[in-house]
mmJSON file of the N, C-alpha and C atoms, coordinates in Angstrom:
{"data_MODEL":{"atom_site":{
"group_PDB":["ATOM","ATOM","ATOM","ATOM","ATOM","ATOM","ATOM","ATOM","ATOM","ATOM","ATOM","ATOM","ATOM","ATOM","ATOM","ATOM","ATOM","ATOM","ATOM","ATOM","ATOM","ATOM","ATOM","ATOM","ATOM","ATOM","ATOM","ATOM","ATOM","ATOM","ATOM","ATOM","ATOM","ATOM","ATOM","ATOM","ATOM","ATOM","ATOM","ATOM","ATOM","ATOM","ATOM","ATOM","ATOM","ATOM","ATOM","ATOM","ATOM","ATOM","ATOM","ATOM","ATOM","ATOM","ATOM","ATOM","ATOM","ATOM","ATOM","ATOM","ATOM","ATOM","ATOM","ATOM","ATOM","ATOM","ATOM","ATOM","ATOM","ATOM","ATOM","ATOM","ATOM","ATOM","ATOM","ATOM","ATOM","ATOM","ATOM","ATOM","ATOM","ATOM","ATOM","ATOM","ATOM","ATOM","ATOM","ATOM","ATOM","ATOM","ATOM","ATOM","ATOM","ATOM","ATOM","ATOM","ATOM","ATOM","ATOM","ATOM","ATOM","ATOM","ATOM","ATOM","ATOM","ATOM","ATOM","ATOM","ATOM","ATOM","ATOM","ATOM","ATOM","ATOM","ATOM","ATOM","ATOM","ATOM","ATOM","ATOM","ATOM","ATOM","ATOM","ATOM","ATOM","ATOM","ATOM","ATOM","ATOM","ATOM","ATOM","ATOM","ATOM","ATOM","ATOM","ATOM","ATOM","ATOM","ATOM","ATOM","ATOM","ATOM","ATOM","ATOM","ATOM","ATOM","ATOM","ATOM","ATOM","ATOM","ATOM","ATOM","ATOM","ATOM","ATOM","ATOM","ATOM","ATOM","ATOM","ATOM","ATOM","ATOM","ATOM","ATOM","ATOM","ATOM","ATOM","ATOM","ATOM","ATOM","ATOM","ATOM","ATOM","ATOM","ATOM","ATOM","ATOM","ATOM","ATOM","ATOM","ATOM","ATOM","ATOM","ATOM","ATOM","ATOM","ATOM","ATOM","ATOM","ATOM","ATOM","ATOM","ATOM","ATOM","ATOM","ATOM","ATOM","ATOM","ATOM","ATOM","ATOM"],
"id":[1,2,3,4,5,6,7,8,9,10,11,12,13,14,15,16,17,18,19,20,21,22,23,24,25,26,27,28,29,30,31,32,33,34,35,36,37,38,39,40,41,42,43,44,45,46,47,48,49,50,51,52,53,54,55,56,57,58,59,60,61,62,63,64,65,66,67,68,69,70,71,72,73,74,75,76,77,78,79,80,81,82,83,84,85,86,87,88,89,90,91,92,93,94,95,96,97,98,99,100,101,102,103,104,105,106,107,108,109,110,111,112,113,114,115,116,117,118,119,120,121,122,123,124,125,126,127,128,129,130,131,132,133,134,135,136,137,138,139,140,141,142,143,144,145,146,147,148,149,150,151,152,153,154,155,156,157,158,159,160,161,162,163,164,165,166,167,168,169,170,171,172,173,174,175,176,177,178,179,180,181,182,183,184,185,186,187,188,189,190,191,192,193,194,195,196,197,198,199,200,201],
"type_symbol":["N","C","C","N","C","C","N","C","C","N","C","C","N","C","C","N","C","C","N","C","C","N","C","C","N","C","C","N","C","C","N","C","C","N","C","C","N","C","C","N","C","C","N","C","C","N","C","C","N","C","C","N","C","C","N","C","C","N","C","C","N","C","C","N","C","C","N","C","C","N","C","C","N","C","C","N","C","C","N","C","C","N","C","C","N","C","C","N","C","C","N","C","C","N","C","C","N","C","C","N","C","C","N","C","C","N","C","C","N","C","C","N","C","C","N","C","C","N","C","C","N","C","C","N","C","C","N","C","C","N","C","C","N","C","C","N","C","C","N","C","C","N","C","C","N","C","C","N","C","C","N","C","C","N","C","C","N","C","C","N","C","C","N","C","C","N","C","C","N","C","C","N","C","C","N","C","C","N","C","C","N","C","C","N","C","C","N","C","C","N","C","C","N","C","C","N","C","C","N","C","C"],
"label_atom_id":["N","CA","C","N","CA","C","N","CA","C","N","CA","C","N","CA","C","N","CA","C","N","CA","C","N","CA","C","N","CA","C","N","CA","C","N","CA","C","N","CA","C","N","CA","C","N","CA","C","N","CA","C","N","CA","C","N","CA","C","N","CA","C","N","CA","C","N","CA","C","N","CA","C","N","CA","C","N","CA","C","N","CA","C","N","CA","C","N","CA","C","N","CA","C","N","CA","C","N","CA","C","N","CA","C","N","CA","C","N","CA","C","N","CA","C","N","CA","C","N","CA","C","N","CA","C","N","CA","C","N","CA","C","N","CA","C","N","CA","C","N","CA","C","N","CA","C","N","CA","C","N","CA","C","N","CA","C","N","CA","C","N","CA","C","N","CA","C","N","CA","C","N","CA","C","N","CA","C","N","CA","C","N","CA","C","N","CA","C","N","CA","C","N","CA","C","N","CA","C","N","CA","C","N","CA","C","N","CA","C","N","CA","C","N","CA","C","N","CA","C","N","CA","C","N","CA","C","N","CA","C","N","CA","C"],
"label_alt_id":[null,null,null,null,null,null,null,null,null,null,null,null,null,null,null,null,null,null,null,null,null,null,null,null,null,null,null,null,null,null,null,null,null,null,null,null,null,null,null,null,null,null,null,null,null,null,null,null,null,null,null,null,null,null,null,null,null,null,null,null,null,null,null,null,null,null,null,null,null,null,null,null,null,null,null,null,null,null,null,null,null,null,null,null,null,null,null,null,null,null,null,null,null,null,null,null,null,null,null,null,null,null,null,null,null,null,null,null,null,null,null,null,null,null,null,null,null,null,null,null,null,null,null,null,null,null,null,null,null,null,null,null,null,null,null,null,null,null,null,null,null,null,null,null,null,null,null,null,null,null,null,null,null,null,null,null,null,null,null,null,null,null,null,null,null,null,null,null,null,null,null,null,null,null,null,null,null,null,null,null,null,null,null,null,null,null,null,null,null,null,null,null,null,null,null,null,null,null,null,null,null],
"label_comp_id":["MET","MET","MET","LYS","LYS","LYS","ARG","ARG","ARG","VAL","VAL","VAL","LYS","LYS","LYS","HIS","HIS","HIS","ILE","ILE","ILE","GLY","GLY","GLY","PRO","PRO","PRO","LEU","LEU","LEU","ASP","ASP","ASP","ALA","ALA","ALA","LYS","LYS","LYS","ILE","ILE","ILE","ALA","ALA","ALA","ILE","ILE","ILE","VAL","VAL","VAL","GLY","GLY","GLY","MET","MET","MET","ALA","ALA","ALA","PRO","PRO","PRO","GLY","GLY","GLY","LYS","LYS","LYS","ASP","ASP","ASP","GLU","GLU","GLU","VAL","VAL","VAL","SER","SER","SER","MET","MET","MET","GLY","GLY","GLY","VAL","VAL","VAL","PRO","PRO","PRO","PHE","PHE","PHE","ILE","ILE","ILE","GLY","GLY","GLY","VAL","VAL","VAL","SER","SER","SER","GLY","GLY","GLY","GLN","GLN","GLN","LEU","LEU","LEU","LEU","LEU","LEU","SER","SER","SER","ASN","ASN","ASN","CYS","CYS","CYS","MET","MET","MET","ARG","ARG","ARG","GLN","GLN","GLN","ILE","ILE","ILE","GLY","GLY","GLY","MET","MET","MET","ASN","ASN","ASN","ARG","ARG","ARG","GLY","GLY","GLY","ASP","ASP","ASP","CYS","CYS","CYS","PHE","PHE","PHE","ILE","ILE","ILE","THR","THR","THR","ASN","ASN","ASN","VAL","VAL","VAL","SER","SER","SER","GLU","GLU","GLU","VAL","VAL","VAL","MET","MET","MET","PRO","PRO","PRO","PRO","PRO","PRO","ASN","ASN","ASN","ASN","ASN","ASN"],
"label_asym_id":["A","A","A","A","A","A","A","A","A","A","A","A","A","A","A","A","A","A","A","A","A","A","A","A","A","A","A","A","A","A","A","A","A","A","A","A","A","A","A","A","A","A","A","A","A","A","A","A","A","A","A","A","A","A","A","A","A","A","A","A","A","A","A","A","A","A","A","A","A","A","A","A","A","A","A","A","A","A","A","A","A","A","A","A","A","A","A","A","A","A","A","A","A","A","A","A","A","A","A","A","A","A","A","A","A","A","A","A","A","A","A","A","A","A","A","A","A","A","A","A","A","A","A","A","A","A","A","A","A","A","A","A","A","A","A","A","A","A","A","A","A","A","A","A","A","A","A","A","A","A","A","A","A","A","A","A","A","A","A","A","A","A","A","A","A","A","A","A","A","A","A","A","A","A","A","A","A","A","A","A","A","A","A","A","A","A","A","A","A","A","A","A","A","A","A","A","A","A","A","A","A"],
"label_entity_id":["1","1","1","1","1","1","1","1","1","1","1","1","1","1","1","1","1","1","1","1","1","1","1","1","1","1","1","1","1","1","1","1","1","1","1","1","1","1","1","1","1","1","1","1","1","1","1","1","1","1","1","1","1","1","1","1","1","1","1","1","1","1","1","1","1","1","1","1","1","1","1","1","1","1","1","1","1","1","1","1","1","1","1","1","1","1","1","1","1","1","1","1","1","1","1","1","1","1","1","1","1","1","1","1","1","1","1","1","1","1","1","1","1","1","1","1","1","1","1","1","1","1","1","1","1","1","1","1","1","1","1","1","1","1","1","1","1","1","1","1","1","1","1","1","1","1","1","1","1","1","1","1","1","1","1","1","1","1","1","1","1","1","1","1","1","1","1","1","1","1","1","1","1","1","1","1","1","1","1","1","1","1","1","1","1","1","1","1","1","1","1","1","1","1","1","1","1","1","1","1","1"],
"label_seq_id":[1,1,1,2,2,2,3,3,3,4,4,4,5,5,5,6,6,6,7,7,7,8,8,8,9,9,9,10,10,10,11,11,11,12,12,12,13,13,13,14,14,14,15,15,15,16,16,16,17,17,17,18,18,18,19,19,19,20,20,20,21,21,21,22,22,22,23,23,23,24,24,24,25,25,25,26,26,26,27,27,27,28,28,28,29,29,29,30,30,30,31,31,31,32,32,32,33,33,33,34,34,34,35,35,35,36,36,36,37,37,37,38,38,38,39,39,39,40,40,40,41,41,41,42,42,42,43,43,43,44,44,44,45,45,45,46,46,46,47,47,47,48,48,48,49,49,49,50,50,50,51,51,51,52,52,52,53,53,53,54,54,54,55,55,55,56,56,56,57,57,57,58,58,58,59,59,59,60,60,60,61,61,61,62,62,62,63,63,63,64,64,64,65,65,65,66,66,66,67,67,67],
"pdbx_PDB_ins_code":[null,null,null,null,null,null,null,null,null,null,null,null,null,null,null,null,null,null,null,null,null,null,null,null,null,null,null,null,null,null,null,null,null,null,null,null,null,null,null,null,null,null,null,null,null,null,null,null,null,null,null,null,null,null,null,null,null,null,null,null,null,null,null,null,null,null,null,null,null,null,null,null,null,null,null,null,null,null,null,null,null,null,null,null,null,null,null,null,null,null,null,null,null,null,null,null,null,null,null,null,null,null,null,null,null,null,null,null,null,null,null,null,null,null,null,null,null,null,null,null,null,null,null,null,null,null,null,null,null,null,null,null,null,null,null,null,null,null,null,null,null,null,null,null,null,null,null,null,null,null,null,null,null,null,null,null,null,null,null,null,null,null,null,null,null,null,null,null,null,null,null,null,null,null,null,null,null,null,null,null,null,null,null,null,null,null,null,null,null,null,null,null,null,null,null,null,null,null,null,null,null],
"Cartn_x":[148.068,149.249,148.942,149.645,149.414,150.238,149.585,150.25,150.706,151.835,152.363,152.245,151.356,151.105,152.111,152.172,153.072,152.609,153.52,153.192,153.757,153.243,153.751,152.948,153.194,152.441,152.788,151.75,151.972,152.739,152.689,153.389,154.725,155.275,156.553,157.663,158.625,159.776,160.786,160.721,161.65,160.852,161.226,160.627,161.71,161.397,162.308,161.654,162.349,161.761,162.673,162.12,162.854,162.39,162.976,162.599,161.276,161.217,160.029,160.041,158.879,158.839,159.409,159.965,160.439,159.4,159.76,158.785,158.294,159.178,158.752,157.741,158.01,157.119,155.759,155.77,154.515,153.717,154.387,153.658,153.045,153.688,153.181,152.398,152.587,151.898,152.456,153.724,154.365,155.722,156.041,157.336,158.5,159.649,160.906,160.822,160.392,160.41,161.297,161.815,162.718,164.106,165.106,166.491,166.911,166.624,166.988,166.25,164.996,164.204,164.716,165.194,165.759,167.032,167.85,169.061,168.68,167.704,167.226,166.76,165.931,165.417,166.541,167.534,168.679,169.45,169.696,170.419,169.628,168.315,167.482,167.493,167.42,167.466,168.768,169.875,171.188,171.301,170.549,170.612,169.402,168.584,167.445,166.24,166.139,165.025,163.955,162.702,161.575,160.99,160.831,160.24,158.861,158.11,156.758,156.683,157.807,157.854,158.184,158.484,158.896,157.815,157.753,156.903,157.745,157.294,158.08,157.283,157.905,157.225,158.227,157.718,158.532,158.057,158.93,158.543,157.432,157.558,156.544,155.863,154.544,153.813,153.791,154.29,154.26,155.674,155.875,157.17,157.346,158.507,158.736,158.765,158.451,158.532,159.924,159.993,161.257,162.057,161.386,161.987,163.291],
"Cartn_y":[73.322,74.006,75.502,76.28,77.726,78.423,79.306,80.074,81.425,81.877,83.195,84.056,85.034,85.907,87.057,87.723,88.871,90.041,90.977,92.233,93.369,94.544,95.725,96.054,97.233,97.703,96.921,96.594,95.865,96.7,98.01,98.886,99.389,98.686,99.1,99.089,99.971,100.027,98.935,98.372,97.319,96.111,94.935,93.674,92.831,92.266,91.368,89.997,89.02,87.698,86.638,85.85,84.739,83.425,82.331,81.011,80.532,80.438,79.908,80.396,80.468,80.904,79.847,80.327,79.445,79.368,78.733,78.521,79.831,80.824,82.114,82.798,82.759,83.379,82.676,81.355,80.598,80.892,80.953,81.19,82.591,83.573,84.951,85.302,84.516,84.789,85.962,86.314,87.472,87.045,87.391,87.014,87.811,87.169,87.804,88.441,87.676,88.193,87.377,86.264,85.443,86.069,85.26,85.749,86.469,85.881,86.533,87.847,87.866,89.087,90.185,89.808,90.796,91.397,90.551,91.045,91.971,91.561,92.398,93.754,93.754,95.011,95.906,95.326,96.112,96.731,95.949,96.472,97.588,97.395,98.419,99.71,99.587,100.777,101.531,100.795,101.434,102.272,101.922,102.716,103.633,103.709,104.617,104.118,102.811,102.24,101.748,101.918,101.501,100.202,99.178,97.903,98.108,99.04,99.275,99.78,100.236,100.72,99.606,98.412,97.289,96.224,95.544,94.375,93.192,92.474,91.393,90.099,89.069,87.799,86.655,85.459,84.274,83.597,82.834,82.073,81.092,80.448,79.534,80.169,80.03,80.592,79.637,78.409,77.417,76.95,76.565,76.056,74.633,74.328,72.982,71.95,70.696,69.658,69.612,69.463,69.414,70.708,71.804,73.114,73.042],
"Cartn_z":[-34.774,-35.257,-35.342,-34.557,-34.516,-35.593,-36.312,-37.364,-36.826,-37.329,-36.978,-38.232,-38.181,-39.329,-39.369,-40.473,-40.642,-39.769,-39.573,-38.905,-39.75,-39.536,-40.231,-41.471,-42.009,-43.175,-44.442,-45.216,-46.468,-47.491,-47.363,-48.307,-47.762,-46.772,-46.176,-47.222,-47.047,-47.958,-47.656,-46.441,-46.028,-45.561,-46.079,-45.643,-44.99,-43.85,-43.144,-43.158,-43.751,-43.946,-43.353,-42.44,-41.853,-42.462,-41.995,-42.512,-41.931,-40.604,-39.926,-38.483,-37.857,-36.46,-35.518,-34.417,-33.356,-32.252,-31.145,-30.057,-29.447,-29.313,-28.759,-29.675,-30.961,-31.924,-31.937,-31.879,-31.871,-30.607,-29.465,-28.213,-28.163,-28.778,-28.768,-30.039,-31.094,-32.354,-33.122,-32.859,-33.496,-34.055,-35.316,-35.867,-35.267,-35.191,-34.76,-33.378,-32.378,-31.008,-30.085,-30.579,-29.784,-29.733,-29.512,-29.41,-30.691,-31.834,-33.107,-33.282,-32.883,-32.98,-32.078,-30.896,-29.977,-30.563,-31.171,-31.831,-32.987,-33.765,-34.866,-34.358,-33.322,-32.757,-32.265,-31.593,-31.111,-32.268,-33.314,-34.483,-35.15,-35.253,-35.87,-35.064,-33.747,-32.884,-33.062,-33.184,-33.315,-34.581,-35.6,-36.835,-36.986,-35.943,-35.953,-36.735,-36.932,-37.677,-36.706,-37.073,-36.261,-36.823,-35.966,-36.397,-37.012,-36.477,-36.96,-38.386,-38.921,-40.303,-41.288,-40.781,-41.627,-41.701,-42.827,-42.995,-42.531,-41.506,-40.916,-41.013,-41.596,-41.821,-41.891,-42.111,-42.333,-43.616,-44.234,-45.419,-45.058,-43.906,-43.398,-42.194,-42.099,-40.955,-39.764,-39.935,-38.865,-38.524,-37.272,-36.836,-37.382,-37.957,-38.475,-37.342,-37.643,-36.605,-35.994,-34.697,-33.949,-34.055,-34.473,-34.627,-35.37],
"occupancy":[1.0,1.0,1.0,1.0,1.0,1.0,1.0,1.0,1.0,1.0,1.0,1.0,1.0,1.0,1.0,1.0,1.0,1.0,1.0,1.0,1.0,1.0,1.0,1.0,1.0,1.0,1.0,1.0,1.0,1.0,1.0,1.0,1.0,1.0,1.0,1.0,1.0,1.0,1.0,1.0,1.0,1.0,1.0,1.0,1.0,1.0,1.0,1.0,1.0,1.0,1.0,1.0,1.0,1.0,1.0,1.0,1.0,1.0,1.0,1.0,1.0,1.0,1.0,1.0,1.0,1.0,1.0,1.0,1.0,1.0,1.0,1.0,1.0,1.0,1.0,1.0,1.0,1.0,1.0,1.0,1.0,1.0,1.0,1.0,1.0,1.0,1.0,1.0,1.0,1.0,1.0,1.0,1.0,1.0,1.0,1.0,1.0,1.0,1.0,1.0,1.0,1.0,1.0,1.0,1.0,1.0,1.0,1.0,1.0,1.0,1.0,1.0,1.0,1.0,1.0,1.0,1.0,1.0,1.0,1.0,1.0,1.0,1.0,1.0,1.0,1.0,1.0,1.0,1.0,1.0,1.0,1.0,1.0,1.0,1.0,1.0,1.0,1.0,1.0,1.0,1.0,1.0,1.0,1.0,1.0,1.0,1.0,1.0,1.0,1.0,1.0,1.0,1.0,1.0,1.0,1.0,1.0,1.0,1.0,1.0,1.0,1.0,1.0,1.0,1.0,1.0,1.0,1.0,1.0,1.0,1.0,1.0,1.0,1.0,1.0,1.0,1.0,1.0,1.0,1.0,1.0,1.0,1.0,1.0,1.0,1.0,1.0,1.0,1.0,1.0,1.0,1.0,1.0,1.0,1.0,1.0,1.0,1.0,1.0,1.0,1.0],
"B_iso_or_equiv":[0.0,0.0,0.0,0.0,0.0,0.0,0.0,0.0,0.0,0.0,0.0,0.0,0.0,0.0,0.0,0.0,0.0,0.0,0.0,0.0,0.0,0.0,0.0,0.0,0.0,0.0,0.0,0.0,0.0,0.0,0.0,0.0,0.0,0.0,0.0,0.0,0.0,0.0,0.0,0.0,0.0,0.0,0.0,0.0,0.0,0.0,0.0,0.0,0.0,0.0,0.0,0.0,0.0,0.0,0.0,0.0,0.0,0.0,0.0,0.0,0.0,0.0,0.0,0.0,0.0,0.0,0.0,0.0,0.0,0.0,0.0,0.0,0.0,0.0,0.0,0.0,0.0,0.0,0.0,0.0,0.0,0.0,0.0,0.0,0.0,0.0,0.0,0.0,0.0,0.0,0.0,0.0,0.0,0.0,0.0,0.0,0.0,0.0,0.0,0.0,0.0,0.0,0.0,0.0,0.0,0.0,0.0,0.0,0.0,0.0,0.0,0.0,0.0,0.0,0.0,0.0,0.0,0.0,0.0,0.0,0.0,0.0,0.0,0.0,0.0,0.0,0.0,0.0,0.0,0.0,0.0,0.0,0.0,0.0,0.0,0.0,0.0,0.0,0.0,0.0,0.0,0.0,0.0,0.0,0.0,0.0,0.0,0.0,0.0,0.0,0.0,0.0,0.0,0.0,0.0,0.0,0.0,0.0,0.0,0.0,0.0,0.0,0.0,0.0,0.0,0.0,0.0,0.0,0.0,0.0,0.0,0.0,0.0,0.0,0.0,0.0,0.0,0.0,0.0,0.0,0.0,0.0,0.0,0.0,0.0,0.0,0.0,0.0,0.0,0.0,0.0,0.0,0.0,0.0,0.0,0.0,0.0,0.0,0.0,0.0,0.0],
"pdbx_formal_charge":[null,null,null,null,null,null,null,null,null,null,null,null,null,null,null,null,null,null,null,null,null,null,null,null,null,null,null,null,null,null,null,null,null,null,null,null,null,null,null,null,null,null,null,null,null,null,null,null,null,null,null,null,null,null,null,null,null,null,null,null,null,null,null,null,null,null,null,null,null,null,null,null,null,null,null,null,null,null,null,null,null,null,null,null,null,null,null,null,null,null,null,null,null,null,null,null,null,null,null,null,null,null,null,null,null,null,null,null,null,null,null,null,null,null,null,null,null,null,null,null,null,null,null,null,null,null,null,null,null,null,null,null,null,null,null,null,null,null,null,null,null,null,null,null,null,null,null,null,null,null,null,null,null,null,null,null,null,null,null,null,null,null,null,null,null,null,null,null,null,null,null,null,null,null,null,null,null,null,null,null,null,null,null,null,null,null,null,null,null,null,null,null,null,null,null,null,null,null,null,null,null],
"auth_seq_id":[1,1,1,2,2,2,3,3,3,4,4,4,5,5,5,6,6,6,7,7,7,8,8,8,9,9,9,10,10,10,11,11,11,12,12,12,13,13,13,14,14,14,15,15,15,16,16,16,17,17,17,18,18,18,19,19,19,20,20,20,21,21,21,22,22,22,23,23,23,24,24,24,25,25,25,26,26,26,27,27,27,28,28,28,29,29,29,30,30,30,31,31,31,32,32,32,33,33,33,34,34,34,35,35,35,36,36,36,37,37,37,38,38,38,39,39,39,40,40,40,41,41,41,42,42,42,43,43,43,44,44,44,45,45,45,46,46,46,47,47,47,48,48,48,49,49,49,50,50,50,51,51,51,52,52,52,53,53,53,54,54,54,55,55,55,56,56,56,57,57,57,58,58,58,59,59,59,60,60,60,61,61,61,62,62,62,63,63,63,64,64,64,65,65,65,66,66,66,67,67,67],
"auth_comp_id":["MET","MET","MET","LYS","LYS","LYS","ARG","ARG","ARG","VAL","VAL","VAL","LYS","LYS","LYS","HIS","HIS","HIS","ILE","ILE","ILE","GLY","GLY","GLY","PRO","PRO","PRO","LEU","LEU","LEU","ASP","ASP","ASP","ALA","ALA","ALA","LYS","LYS","LYS","ILE","ILE","ILE","ALA","ALA","ALA","ILE","ILE","ILE","VAL","VAL","VAL","GLY","GLY","GLY","MET","MET","MET","ALA","ALA","ALA","PRO","PRO","PRO","GLY","GLY","GLY","LYS","LYS","LYS","ASP","ASP","ASP","GLU","GLU","GLU","VAL","VAL","VAL","SER","SER","SER","MET","MET","MET","GLY","GLY","GLY","VAL","VAL","VAL","PRO","PRO","PRO","PHE","PHE","PHE","ILE","ILE","ILE","GLY","GLY","GLY","VAL","VAL","VAL","SER","SER","SER","GLY","GLY","GLY","GLN","GLN","GLN","LEU","LEU","LEU","LEU","LEU","LEU","SER","SER","SER","ASN","ASN","ASN","CYS","CYS","CYS","MET","MET","MET","ARG","ARG","ARG","GLN","GLN","GLN","ILE","ILE","ILE","GLY","GLY","GLY","MET","MET","MET","ASN","ASN","ASN","ARG","ARG","ARG","GLY","GLY","GLY","ASP","ASP","ASP","CYS","CYS","CYS","PHE","PHE","PHE","ILE","ILE","ILE","THR","THR","THR","ASN","ASN","ASN","VAL","VAL","VAL","SER","SER","SER","GLU","GLU","GLU","VAL","VAL","VAL","MET","MET","MET","PRO","PRO","PRO","PRO","PRO","PRO","ASN","ASN","ASN","ASN","ASN","ASN"],
"auth_asym_id":["A","A","A","A","A","A","A","A","A","A","A","A","A","A","A","A","A","A","A","A","A","A","A","A","A","A","A","A","A","A","A","A","A","A","A","A","A","A","A","A","A","A","A","A","A","A","A","A","A","A","A","A","A","A","A","A","A","A","A","A","A","A","A","A","A","A","A","A","A","A","A","A","A","A","A","A","A","A","A","A","A","A","A","A","A","A","A","A","A","A","A","A","A","A","A","A","A","A","A","A","A","A","A","A","A","A","A","A","A","A","A","A","A","A","A","A","A","A","A","A","A","A","A","A","A","A","A","A","A","A","A","A","A","A","A","A","A","A","A","A","A","A","A","A","A","A","A","A","A","A","A","A","A","A","A","A","A","A","A","A","A","A","A","A","A","A","A","A","A","A","A","A","A","A","A","A","A","A","A","A","A","A","A","A","A","A","A","A","A","A","A","A","A","A","A","A","A","A","A","A","A"],
"auth_atom_id":["N","CA","C","N","CA","C","N","CA","C","N","CA","C","N","CA","C","N","CA","C","N","CA","C","N","CA","C","N","CA","C","N","CA","C","N","CA","C","N","CA","C","N","CA","C","N","CA","C","N","CA","C","N","CA","C","N","CA","C","N","CA","C","N","CA","C","N","CA","C","N","CA","C","N","CA","C","N","CA","C","N","CA","C","N","CA","C","N","CA","C","N","CA","C","N","CA","C","N","CA","C","N","CA","C","N","CA","C","N","CA","C","N","CA","C","N","CA","C","N","CA","C","N","CA","C","N","CA","C","N","CA","C","N","CA","C","N","CA","C","N","CA","C","N","CA","C","N","CA","C","N","CA","C","N","CA","C","N","CA","C","N","CA","C","N","CA","C","N","CA","C","N","CA","C","N","CA","C","N","CA","C","N","CA","C","N","CA","C","N","CA","C","N","CA","C","N","CA","C","N","CA","C","N","CA","C","N","CA","C","N","CA","C","N","CA","C","N","CA","C","N","CA","C","N","CA","C","N","CA","C","N","CA","C"],
"pdbx_PDB_model_num":[1,1,1,1,1,1,1,1,1,1,1,1,1,1,1,1,1,1,1,1,1,1,1,1,1,1,1,1,1,1,1,1,1,1,1,1,1,1,1,1,1,1,1,1,1,1,1,1,1,1,1,1,1,1,1,1,1,1,1,1,1,1,1,1,1,1,1,1,1,1,1,1,1,1,1,1,1,1,1,1,1,1,1,1,1,1,1,1,1,1,1,1,1,1,1,1,1,1,1,1,1,1,1,1,1,1,1,1,1,1,1,1,1,1,1,1,1,1,1,1,1,1,1,1,1,1,1,1,1,1,1,1,1,1,1,1,1,1,1,1,1,1,1,1,1,1,1,1,1,1,1,1,1,1,1,1,1,1,1,1,1,1,1,1,1,1,1,1,1,1,1,1,1,1,1,1,1,1,1,1,1,1,1,1,1,1,1,1,1,1,1,1,1,1,1,1,1,1,1,1,1]
}}}
């Protein structure tokens, strides 16, 4: 079972927290890179926010059975 750890600075002013990683996140080992992550990144770009400035994680580090 592959774990997906958080990314970003621990002292970030903004934290983005999802439920659990999906198959894309598990395969790459990075949270929020699948379809939802792409939407998130696009929305952040539109308001001038940088993903690297945010602490990004999931409540669970592992994908649930049957996703």
